[in-house]
Amino acid sequence: MMEKGNLSINSENIFPIIKKWLYSDTDIFLRELVSNGCDAISKLKKLKAMGEANVGDDEEYRVTVKLDEEAKTIQVIDNGIGMTADEIKEYITQIAFSGASDFIAKYQDQFENGNDIIGHFGLGFYSAFMVADKVEIDSKSYQTDAPAAKWICEGGVEYEIGEGDKVDRGTVITLHISEESKEFLNGWKLKEILAKYCYFMPVEIYFEEEKKDKDDKTSEAEEKPVNDTNPLWLKKPSECTDEEYKAFYHKVFSDFNDPLFWIHLNMDYPFRLKGILYFPKLKHELESIEGQVKLYNNQVFIADNLKEVIPEFLLLLKGTIDCPDLPLNVSRSFLQNDGYVTKMSKYITKKVADKLNSLFKKDRAEYEKFWEDISPFIKYGAMREHEFYEKIKDILLFKTTDGKYETLTEYTDNNKAKAENKVFYVNDVQQQAQYIKMFADEGMEAVVLDTRLDIPYVSFLEAYSGGVQFARIDSAVSDMLKSEDENTVDKDALESLFKSVLGKDDLKISVEGLKDESVSAMIELSEQSRRMQEMSIMYGMDNTSFPADETLVLNSNNNVVKLLLDIKDSKKDEADMICKHIYDLAVMSHKPLPMEAMTEFIARSNKIMELLAEK
Ligand code: ADP
């Protein structure tokens, strides 16, 4: 005899709501049902351990997902504790149902403001109605005297419950897949969902498919479980080998490369958190880094790269994090305000900083080897998370123009004699080669900061690293490379000669005796105005709004420059050519010549060779 009942809720009917709002993440129905099956088995194991359930020692616990395309059903079968009819009434029709409707009532506003919900708040059993228009529960409780129970619901507020015919202990959930969701009646699709959401669940999960072969129907059960019930993060760090860490990385992230190193997170108090974070090797230098941090709740996959839980800069890494205590019955905004989440992200940040510090201290050479790969992560992290910066500020490395790696303190100490608290940098080693050489002749080095991230990074360091100023190598020529000797040339005459020959009346010219006599002139560009220019370009402004503040520095120690004033009247043509050439050479060692200037430069070079040959 089947009894009729009514689902008691205030809201009219949550099923259309479930279907509508959760549409974007329909896949999770399988995760919810399979994890209910795993939970039912875990509960039974606990009861057995307490001597309260009569189960054999050789019991093979498993959850089976069974597809029958012809019957249009998906079944989730477990041999866990099972439920009596009263329990179904209590757990499914009262608790689970009111849980789901409470949730929807509470977060209705957010649902309506677009799809801004994390589709994984443990809606539980009722998510089945996202894909099914009829759901049946067949269950037999572990309590041997309780009769089997059967529950049927067709997605309205009405359900039927009565005695069922299930003989063995456990629960079968049968979903009659609706017409709109028939895409789920596909073995590949189901296996894909299982691989994504159930891969590390704690009970073996098997996939089975009813296949119709001519007239016979055969059931094809896969021999191996679809999951790995013992993810590496659950093992004690001291018991894991490097090989295991690497193999786990290859498998989970489908990356053939070995990771550089990893951090095994293992915390019990004040909250539980386990996981492994890997520092991936960048495939090529300028690759934009895109990590993947998979979040689990008791081995149940929740989501990739969940910004609300994992500090944003850590999303550049790869890893798995399992937080059994994560409050999931909540919306995004709730997660953000939750103290637990803040504590968790602090803990992870600290662990990462600790690991980097210990690497630096224990094996500086190894740390330097990793630097190019990990520096984008570290720079980004330092800028995003001040606490992280505070912990790693002393182990930030700078690659110098002579190929060494130095900390900020090491660099400023080494170059103290020339410039207190100043860091010279290059952002293009090739283009700035001439400056680098002149610096090297002076016994000075510059650091290489040549990625896009370095522009904000430089400003960041200036603001936070106690008064250190950064200056690009071409901004300090006259200050840094001047010789002490008295200058004897007629500066004004040189200046007006260049201005008139170049036809650039507003060109800034300074005459300095540079130590390197072979260099005729250089361009000096003020650091401040260059940064303004870079910014205006970054913000898409017209780049003429901040004209470059360039100065042509003529080297009064250079022979050609010295001779110029002597020949400017007697050999006017040659003097003109030389002025132009000096200017072009200075520009070239600073930035590429514009097209017309380049053509002229080549023609002039040929002319000069001709003159030399004729002499
Ligand atoms: P949750 O799993 O988050 O508690 P659900 O809506 O998925 O919420 O399930 C409600 C309750 O129904 C569960 O807590 C459990 O007691 C019971 N239940 C669901 N599925 C099963 C099952 N396969 N075996 C035994 N009990 C189950």
CSV table of N, CA and C and ligand atoms in Angstrom, one decimal, residues 32-33 36-37 39-40 43 78 81-83 91-92 96 122-126 171 173, ligand 1:
chain,number,residue,atom,x,y,z
A,32,GLU,N,26.4,15.4,-6.2
A,32,GLU,CA,25.6,15.4,-5.0
A,32,GLU,C,25.1,14.0,-4.6
A,33,LEU,N,24.6,13.3,-5.6
A,33,LEU,CA,24.0,12.0,-5.4
A,33,LEU,C,25.1,11.0,-5.0
A,36,ASN,N,26.3,11.6,-1.6
A,36,ASN,CA,25.4,11.1,-0.6
A,36,ASN,C,25.6,9.6,-0.4
A,37,GLY,N,25.9,8.9,-1.5
A,37,GLY,CA,26.2,7.5,-1.4
A,37,GLY,C,27.4,7.2,-0.6
A,39,ASP,N,28.7,9.2,1.6
A,39,ASP,CA,28.4,9.5,3.0
A,39,ASP,C,27.7,8.3,3.7
A,40,ALA,N,26.7,7.7,3.0
A,40,ALA,CA,26.0,6.6,3.6
A,40,ALA,C,26.9,5.5,3.9
A,43,LYS,N,29.0,6.4,7.0
A,43,LYS,CA,28.2,6.3,8.2
A,43,LYS,C,28.1,4.8,8.6
A,78,ASP,N,24.2,2.6,-3.8
A,78,ASP,CA,25.3,2.5,-2.8
A,78,ASP,C,24.9,1.3,-1.9
A,81,ILE,N,24.3,2.8,4.7
A,81,ILE,CA,23.4,2.5,5.7
A,81,ILE,C,21.9,2.4,5.3
A,82,GLY,N,21.5,2.9,4.2
A,82,GLY,CA,20.1,2.8,3.8
A,82,GLY,C,19.2,3.7,4.6
A,83,MET,N,18.0,3.7,4.2
A,83,MET,CA,17.0,4.5,5.0
A,83,MET,C,15.7,3.7,5.1
A,91,TYR,N,14.5,12.8,6.5
A,91,TYR,CA,15.7,13.4,5.9
A,91,TYR,C,15.4,14.0,4.5
A,92,ILE,N,14.6,13.3,3.7
A,92,ILE,CA,14.5,13.8,2.3
A,92,ILE,C,13.3,14.8,2.2
A,96,ALA,N,15.9,17.8,4.0
A,96,ALA,CA,16.6,18.2,2.8
A,96,ALA,C,15.8,19.2,2.0
A,122,GLY,N,25.8,22.6,-2.0
A,122,GLY,CA,25.2,21.4,-1.3
A,122,GLY,C,23.7,21.5,-1.3
A,123,LEU,N,23.1,21.8,-2.4
A,123,LEU,CA,21.7,21.7,-2.5
A,123,LEU,C,21.2,20.3,-2.3
A,124,GLY,N,22.2,19.4,-2.5
A,124,GLY,CA,21.9,18.0,-2.1
A,124,GLY,C,21.0,17.3,-3.0
A,125,PHE,N,20.3,16.4,-2.4
A,125,PHE,CA,19.4,15.5,-3.1
A,125,PHE,C,18.5,16.1,-4.1
A,126,TYR,N,18.0,17.3,-3.8
A,126,TYR,CA,17.0,17.9,-4.7
A,126,TYR,C,17.5,18.4,-6.0
A,171,THR,N,21.0,2.0,-0.9
A,171,THR,CA,20.0,2.9,-1.5
A,171,THR,C,20.2,2.9,-3.0
A,173,ILE,N,19.1,5.4,-6.1
A,173,ILE,CA,18.3,6.5,-6.5
A,173,ILE,C,18.2,6.4,-8.0
B,1,ADP,P1,23.1,16.6,2.7
B,1,ADP,O1,23.7,15.4,2.0
B,1,ADP,O2,23.8,17.9,2.4
B,1,ADP,O3,22.8,16.4,4.1
B,1,ADP,P2,20.9,15.9,1.0
B,1,ADP,O4,19.7,16.7,0.5
B,1,ADP,O5,21.8,15.4,-0.1
B,1,ADP,O6,21.7,16.8,2.0
B,1,ADP,O7,20.4,14.7,1.8
B,1,ADP,C1,19.6,14.8,3.0
B,1,ADP,C2,19.8,13.6,3.9
B,1,ADP,O8,19.2,12.5,3.3
B,1,ADP,C3,21.2,13.2,4.1
B,1,ADP,O9,21.8,14.0,5.2
B,1,ADP,C4,21.0,11.7,4.5
B,1,ADP,O10,20.7,11.6,5.9
B,1,ADP,C5,19.9,11.3,3.7
B,1,ADP,N1,20.4,10.6,2.5
B,1,ADP,C6,20.5,11.1,1.2
B,1,ADP,N2,21.0,10.2,0.4
B,1,ADP,C7,21.2,9.1,1.1
B,1,ADP,C8,21.7,7.7,0.8
B,1,ADP,N3,22.1,7.4,-0.5
B,1,ADP,N4,21.7,6.8,1.8
B,1,ADP,C9,21.3,7.2,3.0
B,1,ADP,N5,20.9,8.4,3.4
B,1,ADP,C10,20.8,9.3,2.4
